[in-house]
JSON list of C-alpha atoms and ligand atoms in Angstrom, two decimals:
[
{"chain": "A", "resi": 275, "resn": "UNK", "atom": "CA", "xyz": [-10.44, -6.97, -9.42]},
{"chain": "A", "resi": 276, "resn": "UNK", "atom": "CA", "xyz": [-7.73, -9.45, -9.76]},
{"chain": "A", "resi": 277, "resn": "UNK", "atom": "CA", "xyz": [-10.39, -12.27, -8.46]},
{"chain": "A", "resi": 278, "resn": "UNK", "atom": "CA", "xyz": [-12.71, -11.15, -11.44]},
{"chain": "A", "resi": 279, "resn": "UNK", "atom": "CA", "xyz": [-10.16, -10.65, -14.44]},
{"chain": "A", "resi": 280, "resn": "UNK", "atom": "CA", "xyz": [-7.40, -12.53, -13.51]},
{"chain": "A", "resi": 281, "resn": "UNK", "atom": "CA", "xyz": [-8.43, -16.01, -12.77]},
{"chain": "A", "resi": 282, "resn": "UNK", "atom": "CA", "xyz": [-7.20, -15.80, -9.20]},
{"chain": "A", "resi": 283, "resn": "UNK", "atom": "CA", "xyz": [-9.07, -18.79, -8.02]},
{"chain": "A", "resi": 284, "resn": "UNK", "atom": "CA", "xyz": [-7.24, -21.02, -10.65]},
{"chain": "A", "resi": 285, "resn": "UNK", "atom": "CA", "xyz": [-3.54, -19.77, -10.58]},
{"chain": "A", "resi": 286, "resn": "UNK", "atom": "CA", "xyz": [-2.93, -19.12, -7.21]},
{"chain": "A", "resi": 287, "resn": "UNK", "atom": "CA", "xyz": [-3.51, -22.48, -6.05]},
{"chain": "A", "resi": 288, "resn": "UNK", "atom": "CA", "xyz": [-1.19, -23.68, -8.76]},
{"chain": "A", "resi": 289, "resn": "UNK", "atom": "CA", "xyz": [1.56, -21.10, -7.74]},
{"chain": "A", "resi": 290, "resn": "UNK", "atom": "CA", "xyz": [1.29, -22.45, -4.15]},
{"chain": "A", "resi": 291, "resn": "UNK", "atom": "CA", "xyz": [1.20, -26.27, -5.37]},
{"chain": "A", "resi": 292, "resn": "UNK", "atom": "CA", "xyz": [4.22, -26.00, -7.66]},
{"chain": "A", "resi": 293, "resn": "UNK", "atom": "CA", "xyz": [5.93, -24.25, -4.74]},
{"chain": "A", "resi": 294, "resn": "UNK", "atom": "CA", "xyz": [6.10, -27.54, -2.59]},
{"chain": "A", "resi": 295, "resn": "UNK", "atom": "CA", "xyz": [6.45, -25.73, 0.35]},
{"chain": "A", "resi": 296, "resn": "UNK", "atom": "CA", "xyz": [7.60, -28.04, 3.38]},
{"chain": "A", "resi": 297, "resn": "UNK", "atom": "CA", "xyz": [6.94, -27.78, 7.37]},
{"chain": "A", "resi": 298, "resn": "UNK", "atom": "CA", "xyz": [9.35, -25.25, 8.62]},
{"chain": "A", "resi": 299, "resn": "UNK", "atom": "CA", "xyz": [10.10, -23.45, 5.35]},
{"chain": "A", "resi": 300, "resn": "UNK", "atom": "CA", "xyz": [10.61, -19.71, 5.78]},
{"chain": "A", "resi": 301, "resn": "UNK", "atom": "CA", "xyz": [8.27, -18.18, 2.87]},
{"chain": "A", "resi": 302, "resn": "UNK", "atom": "CA", "xyz": [8.00, -14.66, 1.42]},
{"chain": "A", "resi": 303, "resn": "UNK", "atom": "CA", "xyz": [5.21, -13.16, -0.50]},
{"chain": "A", "resi": 304, "resn": "UNK", "atom": "CA", "xyz": [6.52, -10.30, -2.27]},
{"chain": "A", "resi": 305, "resn": "UNK", "atom": "CA", "xyz": [4.43, -7.55, -3.30]},
{"chain": "A", "resi": 306, "resn": "UNK", "atom": "CA", "xyz": [1.50, -9.20, -1.05]},
{"chain": "A", "resi": 307, "resn": "UNK", "atom": "CA", "xyz": [-1.08, -6.91, -1.63]},
{"chain": "A", "resi": 308, "resn": "UNK", "atom": "CA", "xyz": [-4.33, -7.54, 0.54]},
{"chain": "A", "resi": 309, "resn": "UNK", "atom": "CA", "xyz": [-2.87, -11.30, 1.36]},
{"chain": "A", "resi": 310, "resn": "UNK", "atom": "CA", "xyz": [-4.79, -13.55, -0.70]},
{"chain": "A", "resi": 311, "resn": "UNK", "atom": "CA", "xyz": [-1.83, -15.59, -1.62]},
{"chain": "A", "resi": 312, "resn": "UNK", "atom": "CA", "xyz": [-0.48, -15.47, 1.85]},
{"chain": "A", "resi": 313, "resn": "UNK", "atom": "CA", "xyz": [-3.82, -16.78, 3.29]},
{"chain": "A", "resi": 314, "resn": "UNK", "atom": "CA", "xyz": [-3.83, -19.68, 0.90]},
{"chain": "A", "resi": 315, "resn": "UNK", "atom": "CA", "xyz": [-0.35, -20.63, 1.68]},
{"chain": "A", "resi": 316, "resn": "UNK", "atom": "CA", "xyz": [-0.76, -20.74, 5.65]},
{"chain": "A", "resi": 317, "resn": "UNK", "atom": "CA", "xyz": [-4.19, -22.64, 5.41]},
{"chain": "A", "resi": 318, "resn": "UNK", "atom": "CA", "xyz": [-2.39, -25.14, 3.16]},
{"chain": "A", "resi": 319, "resn": "UNK", "atom": "CA", "xyz": [0.88, -25.03, 4.96]},
{"chain": "A", "resi": 320, "resn": "UNK", "atom": "CA", "xyz": [0.24, -24.24, 8.67]},
{"chain": "A", "resi": 321, "resn": "UNK", "atom": "CA", "xyz": [3.76, -25.17, 9.71]},
{"chain": "A", "resi": 322, "resn": "UNK", "atom": "CA", "xyz": [5.44, -22.95, 6.95]},
{"chain": "A", "resi": 323, "resn": "UNK", "atom": "CA", "xyz": [6.87, -19.45, 8.34]},
{"chain": "A", "resi": 324, "resn": "UNK", "atom": "CA", "xyz": [5.09, -17.01, 5.94]},
{"chain": "A", "resi": 325, "resn": "UNK", "atom": "CA", "xyz": [6.11, -13.46, 5.95]},
{"chain": "A", "resi": 326, "resn": "UNK", "atom": "CA", "xyz": [4.48, -10.69, 3.45]},
{"chain": "A", "resi": 327, "resn": "UNK", "atom": "CA", "xyz": [6.02, -7.42, 1.97]},
{"chain": "A", "resi": 328, "resn": "UNK", "atom": "CA", "xyz": [4.27, -4.82, 0.19]},
{"chain": "A", "resi": 329, "resn": "UNK", "atom": "CA", "xyz": [5.29, -1.06, -0.59]},
{"chain": "A", "resi": 330, "resn": "UNK", "atom": "CA", "xyz": [1.68, 0.37, 0.14]},
{"chain": "A", "resi": 331, "resn": "UNK", "atom": "CA", "xyz": [0.55, 0.92, 3.72]},
{"chain": "A", "resi": 332, "resn": "UNK", "atom": "CA", "xyz": [-2.94, 1.29, 2.48]},
{"chain": "A", "resi": 333, "resn": "UNK", "atom": "CA", "xyz": [-3.02, -2.20, 0.87]},
{"chain": "A", "resi": 334, "resn": "UNK", "atom": "CA", "xyz": [-1.09, -3.60, 3.90]},
{"chain": "A", "resi": 335, "resn": "UNK", "atom": "CA", "xyz": [-3.75, -2.36, 6.33]},
{"chain": "A", "resi": 336, "resn": "UNK", "atom": "CA", "xyz": [-6.66, -3.91, 4.04]},
{"chain": "A", "resi": 337, "resn": "UNK", "atom": "CA", "xyz": [-4.37, -7.19, 4.09]},
{"chain": "A", "resi": 338, "resn": "UNK", "atom": "CA", "xyz": [-4.39, -7.04, 8.24]},
{"chain": "A", "resi": 339, "resn": "UNK", "atom": "CA", "xyz": [-8.22, -6.95, 7.99]},
{"chain": "A", "resi": 340, "resn": "UNK", "atom": "CA", "xyz": [-8.40, -9.90, 5.61]},
{"chain": "A", "resi": 341, "resn": "UNK", "atom": "CA", "xyz": [-5.93, -11.86, 7.72]},
{"chain": "A", "resi": 342, "resn": "UNK", "atom": "CA", "xyz": [-7.76, -10.92, 10.78]},
{"chain": "A", "resi": 343, "resn": "UNK", "atom": "CA", "xyz": [-11.30, -12.18, 9.15]},
{"chain": "A", "resi": 344, "resn": "UNK", "atom": "CA", "xyz": [-9.71, -15.33, 7.93]},
{"chain": "A", "resi": 345, "resn": "UNK", "atom": "CA", "xyz": [-8.20, -15.59, 11.53]},
{"chain": "A", "resi": 346, "resn": "UNK", "atom": "CA", "xyz": [-4.55, -16.15, 10.01]},
{"chain": "A", "resi": 347, "resn": "UNK", "atom": "CA", "xyz": [-1.21, -14.66, 11.83]},
{"chain": "A", "resi": 348, "resn": "UNK", "atom": "CA", "xyz": [1.23, -13.35, 9.22]},
{"chain": "A", "resi": 349, "resn": "UNK", "atom": "CA", "xyz": [3.76, -10.75, 9.93]},
{"chain": "A", "resi": 350, "resn": "UNK", "atom": "CA", "xyz": [3.49, -8.01, 7.24]},
{"chain": "A", "resi": 351, "resn": "UNK", "atom": "CA", "xyz": [6.30, -5.70, 6.48]},
{"chain": "A", "resi": 352, "resn": "UNK", "atom": "CA", "xyz": [6.24, -2.33, 4.61]},
{"chain": "A", "resi": 353, "resn": "UNK", "atom": "CA", "xyz": [8.91, -2.19, 2.31]},
{"chain": "A", "resi": 354, "resn": "UNK", "atom": "CA", "xyz": [10.46, -2.20, -1.29]},
{"chain": "A", "resi": 355, "resn": "UNK", "atom": "CA", "xyz": [10.84, -4.95, -3.26]},
{"chain": "A", "resi": 356, "resn": "UNK", "atom": "CA", "xyz": [14.35, -3.84, -4.65]},
{"chain": "A", "resi": 357, "resn": "UNK", "atom": "CA", "xyz": [15.41, -3.22, -1.07]},
{"chain": "A", "resi": 358, "resn": "UNK", "atom": "CA", "xyz": [14.49, -6.04, 0.85]},
{"chain": "A", "resi": 359, "resn": "UNK", "atom": "CA", "xyz": [14.85, -5.43, 4.80]},
{"chain": "A", "resi": 360, "resn": "UNK", "atom": "CA", "xyz": [16.09, -9.01, 5.20]},
{"chain": "A", "resi": 361, "resn": "UNK", "atom": "CA", "xyz": [19.56, -10.63, 5.67]},
{"chain": "A", "resi": 362, "resn": "UNK", "atom": "CA", "xyz": [20.93, -12.58, 2.81]},
{"chain": "A", "resi": 363, "resn": "UNK", "atom": "CA", "xyz": [19.83, -16.15, 2.58]},
{"chain": "A", "resi": 364, "resn": "UNK", "atom": "CA", "xyz": [16.89, -16.59, 5.00]},
{"chain": "A", "resi": 365, "resn": "UNK", "atom": "CA", "xyz": [14.12, -17.73, 2.69]},
{"chain": "A", "resi": 366, "resn": "UNK", "atom": "CA", "xyz": [13.34, -21.34, 1.15]},
{"chain": "A", "resi": 367, "resn": "UNK", "atom": "CA", "xyz": [10.58, -20.04, -1.00]},
{"chain": "A", "resi": 368, "resn": "UNK", "atom": "CA", "xyz": [10.03, -16.69, -2.61]},
{"chain": "A", "resi": 369, "resn": "UNK", "atom": "CA", "xyz": [6.27, -16.37, -4.26]},
{"chain": "A", "resi": 370, "resn": "UNK", "atom": "CA", "xyz": [5.20, -13.25, -6.02]},
{"chain": "A", "resi": 371, "resn": "UNK", "atom": "CA", "xyz": [1.88, -12.43, -8.10]},
{"chain": "A", "resi": 372, "resn": "UNK", "atom": "CA", "xyz": [1.42, -9.70, -10.41]},
{"chain": "A", "resi": 373, "resn": "UNK", "atom": "CA", "xyz": [4.17, -7.63, -8.86]},
{"chain": "A", "resi": 374, "resn": "UNK", "atom": "CA", "xyz": [6.93, -7.50, -11.51]},
{"chain": "A", "resi": 375, "resn": "UNK", "atom": "CA", "xyz": [4.97, -5.82, -14.27]},
{"chain": "A", "resi": 376, "resn": "UNK", "atom": "CA", "xyz": [4.53, -2.86, -11.96]},
{"chain": "A", "resi": 377, "resn": "UNK", "atom": "CA", "xyz": [8.02, -2.49, -12.00]},
{"chain": "A", "resi": 378, "resn": "UNK", "atom": "CA", "xyz": [10.60, -0.62, -14.55]},
{"chain": "A", "resi": 379, "resn": "UNK", "atom": "CA", "xyz": [13.27, -3.01, -16.21]},
{"chain": "A", "resi": 380, "resn": "UNK", "atom": "CA", "xyz": [15.95, -1.59, -13.95]},
{"chain": "A", "resi": 381, "resn": "UNK", "atom": "CA", "xyz": [13.55, -2.14, -10.87]},
{"chain": "A", "resi": 382, "resn": "UNK", "atom": "CA", "xyz": [12.89, -5.56, -12.15]},
{"chain": "A", "resi": 383, "resn": "UNK", "atom": "CA", "xyz": [16.51, -6.47, -12.09]},
{"chain": "A", "resi": 384, "resn": "UNK", "atom": "CA", "xyz": [17.21, -4.90, -8.72]},
{"chain": "A", "resi": 385, "resn": "UNK", "atom": "CA", "xyz": [14.19, -6.75, -7.37]},
{"chain": "A", "resi": 386, "resn": "UNK", "atom": "CA", "xyz": [15.40, -10.20, -8.94]},
{"chain": "A", "resi": 387, "resn": "UNK", "atom": "CA", "xyz": [18.88, -9.60, -7.45]},
{"chain": "A", "resi": 388, "resn": "UNK", "atom": "CA", "xyz": [17.41, -8.96, -4.12]},
{"chain": "A", "resi": 389, "resn": "UNK", "atom": "CA", "xyz": [15.21, -11.92, -4.59]},
{"chain": "A", "resi": 390, "resn": "UNK", "atom": "CA", "xyz": [18.42, -14.16, -5.28]},
{"chain": "A", "resi": 391, "resn": "UNK", "atom": "CA", "xyz": [20.15, -12.68, -2.23]},
{"chain": "A", "resi": 392, "resn": "UNK", "atom": "CA", "xyz": [17.79, -13.35, 0.41]},
{"chain": "A", "resi": 393, "resn": "UNK", "atom": "CA", "xyz": [17.19, -16.91, -0.70]},
{"chain": "A", "resi": 394, "resn": "UNK", "atom": "CA", "xyz": [19.12, -19.93, 0.40]},
{"chain": "A", "resi": 395, "resn": "UNK", "atom": "CA", "xyz": [21.13, -21.88, -1.85]},
{"chain": "A", "resi": 396, "resn": "UNK", "atom": "CA", "xyz": [18.55, -24.37, -3.15]},
{"chain": "A", "resi": 397, "resn": "UNK", "atom": "CA", "xyz": [15.88, -22.20, -2.54]},
{"chain": "A", "resi": 398, "resn": "UNK", "atom": "CA", "xyz": [13.09, -21.43, -5.05]},
{"chain": "A", "resi": 399, "resn": "UNK", "atom": "CA", "xyz": [11.51, -18.18, -6.84]},
{"chain": "A", "resi": 400, "resn": "UNK", "atom": "CA", "xyz": [7.96, -18.80, -8.11]},
{"chain": "A", "resi": 401, "resn": "UNK", "atom": "CA", "xyz": [6.52, -16.04, -10.26]},
{"chain": "A", "resi": 402, "resn": "UNK", "atom": "CA", "xyz": [3.10, -15.43, -11.50]},
{"chain": "A", "resi": 403, "resn": "UNK", "atom": "CA", "xyz": [2.72, -12.46, -13.94]},
{"chain": "A", "resi": 404, "resn": "UNK", "atom": "CA", "xyz": [2.24, -11.43, -17.56]},
{"chain": "A", "resi": 405, "resn": "UNK", "atom": "CA", "xyz": [4.11, -13.35, -20.19]},
{"chain": "A", "resi": 406, "resn": "UNK", "atom": "CA", "xyz": [3.95, -12.86, -23.87]},
{"chain": "A", "resi": 407, "resn": "UNK", "atom": "CA", "xyz": [0.70, -13.78, -25.77]},
{"chain": "A", "resi": 408, "resn": "UNK", "atom": "CA", "xyz": [0.39, -17.45, -26.44]},
{"chain": "A", "resi": 409, "resn": "UNK", "atom": "CA", "xyz": [-2.59, -17.29, -28.94]},
{"chain": "A", "resi": 410, "resn": "UNK", "atom": "CA", "xyz": [-4.18, -14.72, -31.09]},
{"chain": "A", "resi": 411, "resn": "UNK", "atom": "CA", "xyz": [-7.09, -13.80, -28.78]},
{"chain": "A", "resi": 412, "resn": "UNK", "atom": "CA", "xyz": [-4.53, -13.10, -26.00]},
{"chain": "A", "resi": 413, "resn": "UNK", "atom": "CA", "xyz": [-2.35, -10.97, -28.65]},
{"chain": "A", "resi": 414, "resn": "UNK", "atom": "CA", "xyz": [-5.66, -9.27, -29.14]},
{"chain": "A", "resi": 415, "resn": "UNK", "atom": "CA", "xyz": [-6.87, -8.33, -25.45]},
{"chain": "A", "resi": 416, "resn": "UNK", "atom": "CA", "xyz": [-3.05, -7.58, -24.60]},
{"chain": "A", "resi": 417, "resn": "UNK", "atom": "CA", "xyz": [-2.52, -4.68, -26.85]},
{"chain": "A", "resi": 418, "resn": "UNK", "atom": "CA", "xyz": [-3.18, -2.05, -23.59]},
{"chain": "A", "resi": 419, "resn": "UNK", "atom": "CA", "xyz": [-0.55, -3.76, -21.57]},
{"chain": "A", "resi": 420, "resn": "UNK", "atom": "CA", "xyz": [2.16, -3.33, -24.74]},
{"chain": "A", "resi": 421, "resn": "UNK", "atom": "CA", "xyz": [1.62, 0.28, -24.23]},
{"chain": "A", "resi": 422, "resn": "UNK", "atom": "CA", "xyz": [2.62, 0.44, -20.63]},
{"chain": "A", "resi": 423, "resn": "UNK", "atom": "CA", "xyz": [6.25, 1.04, -20.08]},
{"chain": "A", "resi": 424, "resn": "UNK", "atom": "CA", "xyz": [6.62, -1.57, -17.12]},
{"chain": "A", "resi": 425, "resn": "UNK", "atom": "CA", "xyz": [4.52, -4.49, -18.26]},
{"chain": "A", "resi": 426, "resn": "UNK", "atom": "CA", "xyz": [5.63, -4.36, -21.85]},
{"chain": "A", "resi": 427, "resn": "UNK", "atom": "CA", "xyz": [8.87, -6.26, -20.92]},
{"chain": "A", "resi": 428, "resn": "UNK", "atom": "CA", "xyz": [6.81, -9.12, -19.77]},
{"chain": "A", "resi": 429, "resn": "UNK", "atom": "CA", "xyz": [4.80, -8.67, -23.09]},
{"chain": "A", "resi": 430, "resn": "UNK", "atom": "CA", "xyz": [8.12, -9.36, -24.93]},
{"chain": "A", "resi": 431, "resn": "UNK", "atom": "CA", "xyz": [8.85, -12.21, -23.09]},
{"chain": "A", "resi": 432, "resn": "UNK", "atom": "CA", "xyz": [11.82, -10.88, -21.28]},
{"chain": "A", "resi": 433, "resn": "UNK", "atom": "CA", "xyz": [11.15, -12.22, -17.84]},
{"chain": "A", "resi": 434, "resn": "UNK", "atom": "CA", "xyz": [13.06, -15.33, -17.93]},
{"chain": "A", "resi": 435, "resn": "UNK", "atom": "CA", "xyz": [16.29, -13.84, -19.43]},
{"chain": "A", "resi": 436, "resn": "UNK", "atom": "CA", "xyz": [16.10, -10.90, -16.25]},
{"chain": "A", "resi": 437, "resn": "UNK", "atom": "CA", "xyz": [15.52, -13.93, -13.86]},
{"chain": "A", "resi": 438, "resn": "UNK", "atom": "CA", "xyz": [18.49, -15.89, -15.23]},
{"chain": "A", "resi": 439, "resn": "UNK", "atom": "CA", "xyz": [20.88, -12.66, -15.38]},
{"chain": "A", "resi": 440, "resn": "UNK", "atom": "CA", "xyz": [19.75, -12.04, -11.45]},
{"chain": "A", "resi": 441, "resn": "UNK", "atom": "CA", "xyz": [21.89, -15.61, -11.14]},
{"chain": "A", "resi": 442, "resn": "UNK", "atom": "CA", "xyz": [18.87, -18.21, -10.88]},
{"chain": "A", "resi": 443, "resn": "UNK", "atom": "CA", "xyz": [19.04, -21.42, -12.76]},
{"chain": "A", "resi": 444, "resn": "UNK", "atom": "CA", "xyz": [16.46, -23.78, -13.95]},
{"chain": "A", "resi": 445, "resn": "UNK", "atom": "CA", "xyz": [14.20, -21.12, -15.08]},
{"chain": "A", "resi": 446, "resn": "UNK", "atom": "CA", "xyz": [11.30, -22.68, -16.59]},
{"chain": "A", "resi": 447, "resn": "UNK", "atom": "CA", "xyz": [7.52, -21.54, -17.52]},
{"chain": "A", "resi": 448, "resn": "UNK", "atom": "CA", "xyz": [5.26, -23.88, -15.77]},
{"chain": "A", "resi": 449, "resn": "UNK", "atom": "CA", "xyz": [1.84, -22.72, -17.02]},
{"chain": "A", "resi": 450, "resn": "UNK", "atom": "CA", "xyz": [-0.17, -20.31, -18.94]},
{"chain": "A", "resi": 451, "resn": "UNK", "atom": "CA", "xyz": [-3.56, -18.80, -18.45]},
{"chain": "A", "resi": 452, "resn": "UNK", "atom": "CA", "xyz": [-5.69, -16.51, -20.66]},
{"chain": "A", "resi": 453, "resn": "UNK", "atom": "CA", "xyz": [-7.04, -13.64, -18.95]},
{"chain": "A", "resi": 454, "resn": "UNK", "atom": "CA", "xyz": [-9.03, -10.45, -19.49]},
{"chain": "A", "resi": 455, "resn": "UNK", "atom": "CA", "xyz": [-5.45, -8.48, -19.70]},
{"chain": "A", "resi": 456, "resn": "UNK", "atom": "CA", "xyz": [-3.57, -10.89, -21.66]},
{"chain": "A", "resi": 457, "resn": "UNK", "atom": "CA", "xyz": [-1.45, -14.32, -21.10]},
{"chain": "A", "resi": 458, "resn": "UNK", "atom": "CA", "xyz": [-0.63, -15.09, -17.37]},
{"chain": "A", "resi": 459, "resn": "UNK", "atom": "CA", "xyz": [2.44, -17.18, -16.96]},
{"chain": "A", "resi": 460, "resn": "UNK", "atom": "CA", "xyz": [3.71, -18.95, -13.96]},
{"chain": "A", "resi": 461, "resn": "UNK", "atom": "CA", "xyz": [7.40, -19.47, -13.45]},
{"chain": "A", "resi": 462, "resn": "UNK", "atom": "CA", "xyz": [9.73, -21.33, -11.46]},
{"chain": "A", "resi": 463, "resn": "UNK", "atom": "CA", "xyz": [13.72, -20.73, -10.79]},
{"chain": "A", "resi": 464, "resn": "UNK", "atom": "CA", "xyz": [16.08, -22.07, -8.38]},
{"chain": "A", "resi": 465, "resn": "UNK", "atom": "CA", "xyz": [18.98, -20.26, -6.45]},
{"chain": "A", "resi": 466, "resn": "UNK", "atom": "CA", "xyz": [21.59, -23.01, -6.96]},
{"chain": "A", "resi": 467, "resn": "UNK", "atom": "CA", "xyz": [23.23, -24.83, -4.46]},
{"chain": "A", "resi": 468, "resn": "UNK", "atom": "CA", "xyz": [26.90, -23.45, -4.61]},
{"chain": "A", "resi": 469, "resn": "UNK", "atom": "CA", "xyz": [28.46, -26.73, -5.67]},
{"chain": "A", "resi": 470, "resn": "UNK", "atom": "CA", "xyz": [26.16, -26.48, -8.71]},
{"chain": "A", "resi": 471, "resn": "UNK", "atom": "CA", "xyz": [26.96, -22.65, -9.25]},
{"chain": "A", "resi": 472, "resn": "UNK", "atom": "CA", "xyz": [30.90, -23.38, -10.11]},
{"chain": "B", "resi": 731, "resn": "SAM", "atom": "C1", "xyz": [-1.48, -6.07, -8.69]},
{"chain": "B", "resi": 731, "resn": "SAM", "atom": "S1", "xyz": [-1.13, -6.06, -7.13]},
{"chain": "B", "resi": 731, "resn": "SAM", "atom": "C2", "xyz": [-0.97, -7.77, -6.75]},
{"chain": "B", "resi": 731, "resn": "SAM", "atom": "C3", "xyz": [-1.04, -8.12, -5.14]},
{"chain": "B", "resi": 731, "resn": "SAM", "atom": "C4", "xyz": [-0.95, -9.55, -4.74]},
{"chain": "B", "resi": 731, "resn": "SAM", "atom": "N1", "xyz": [0.76, -10.06, -5.13]},
{"chain": "B", "resi": 731, "resn": "SAM", "atom": "C5", "xyz": [-1.91, -10.38, -5.77]},
{"chain": "B", "resi": 731, "resn": "SAM", "atom": "O1", "xyz": [-1.76, -11.19, -6.81]},
{"chain": "B", "resi": 731, "resn": "SAM", "atom": "O2", "xyz": [-2.97, -10.07, -5.51]},
{"chain": "B", "resi": 731, "resn": "SAM", "atom": "C6", "xyz": [0.53, -5.49, -6.95]},
{"chain": "B", "resi": 731, "resn": "SAM", "atom": "C7", "xyz": [1.29, -5.06, -5.56]},
{"chain": "B", "resi": 731, "resn": "SAM", "atom": "O3", "xyz": [2.52, -4.69, -5.73]},
{"chain": "B", "resi": 731, "resn": "SAM", "atom": "C8", "xyz": [2.62, -3.77, -4.71]},
{"chain": "B", "resi": 731, "resn": "SAM", "atom": "N2", "xyz": [4.14, -3.07, -5.16]},
{"chain": "B", "resi": 731, "resn": "SAM", "atom": "C9", "xyz": [4.39, -2.42, -6.47]},
{"chain": "B", "resi": 731, "resn": "SAM", "atom": "N3", "xyz": [5.59, -1.95, -6.55]},
{"chain": "B", "resi": 731, "resn": "SAM", "atom": "C10", "xyz": [6.18, -2.45, -5.26]},
{"chain": "B", "resi": 731, "resn": "SAM", "atom": "C11", "xyz": [7.55, -2.23, -4.77]},
{"chain": "B", "resi": 731, "resn": "SAM", "atom": "N4", "xyz": [8.56, -1.49, -5.40]},
{"chain": "B", "resi": 731, "resn": "SAM", "atom": "N5", "xyz": [7.64, -2.91, -3.75]},
{"chain": "B", "resi": 731, "resn": "SAM", "atom": "C12", "xyz": [7.03, -3.49, -2.98]},
{"chain": "B", "resi": 731, "resn": "SAM", "atom": "N6", "xyz": [5.49, -3.69, -3.32]},
{"chain": "B", "resi": 731, "resn": "SAM", "atom": "C13", "xyz": [5.12, -3.21, -4.46]},
{"chain": "B", "resi": 731, "resn": "SAM", "atom": "C14", "xyz": [1.77, -2.87, -4.50]},
{"chain": "B", "resi": 731, "resn": "SAM", "atom": "O4", "xyz": [1.44, -2.32, -3.79]},
{"chain": "B", "resi": 731, "resn": "SAM", "atom": "C15", "xyz": [0.32, -3.98, -5.02]},
{"chain": "B", "resi": 731, "resn": "SAM", "atom": "O5", "xyz": [-0.05, -4.47, -3.56]}
]
C-alpha cells in the first residue's frame, strides 16, 4: 500500500541518505512497520547498529519474515513510541516514517520528547510524514486527511513547532513529495550538544 501510494521507493532512500549514518552509529527506526526502511538502512550501512520498534505484534511478525527473506539481522522491539523502552542518550540517529500522523497531538508531543531523551547530544531525528499541501493539487487530494484528527496536525503544518517544543534545534524541511494522500514532507532536527543548548 505504502509502496504504491506514497512513492516509497523515492522518499525512503532520500531519508536514509540525509541521515548521514556512520559506521558504529546506533540507529532506531521508530514505528518500523514491516521493516522496509530498516532493510534499506542496513544494506547501505552494514556497520551501523540498527533497531526497530513498533507497537503492533502482527506487523512485527511480518517484519521478521521480510528481514529473513532479505537475509538481514536486526533486533525488533515491541513498544510504544511515547514510552520508549531504552535508556537516555543511546542513539545517534532516529528515523521515523509515517508514524507521527497516527498519533494524537498529546502523543506526538510525548513521542518527540522520548525521541529527544534517547538521542545522544549531537544526535539527529529524521522524519518522513505528511505536511501541509504544497500546491493546489495536493490541497485537493489531502482533504480526507484533514478530517482525521491525528493527521490534521500535520496538514496544518504544526509538526516543526512540535519538534522544536521537544527541545530539538536546527529543525528544517528537506524535501516535499506529491503522493496519493497529500504532501509528504521530509524533516531533520538535532538534539543540540550541551554547550550549544545554553
Ligand atoms: C503507516 S505505518 C508506517 C510503517 C513504516 N514506518 C513505513 O514507513 O513503512 C505506521 C506504523 O506505526 C505503528 N504505530 C502506530 N502507533 C504507534 C505507537 N504509538 N507506538 C509504536 N508504533 C506505533 C503501526 O503499528 C505501524 O506499523
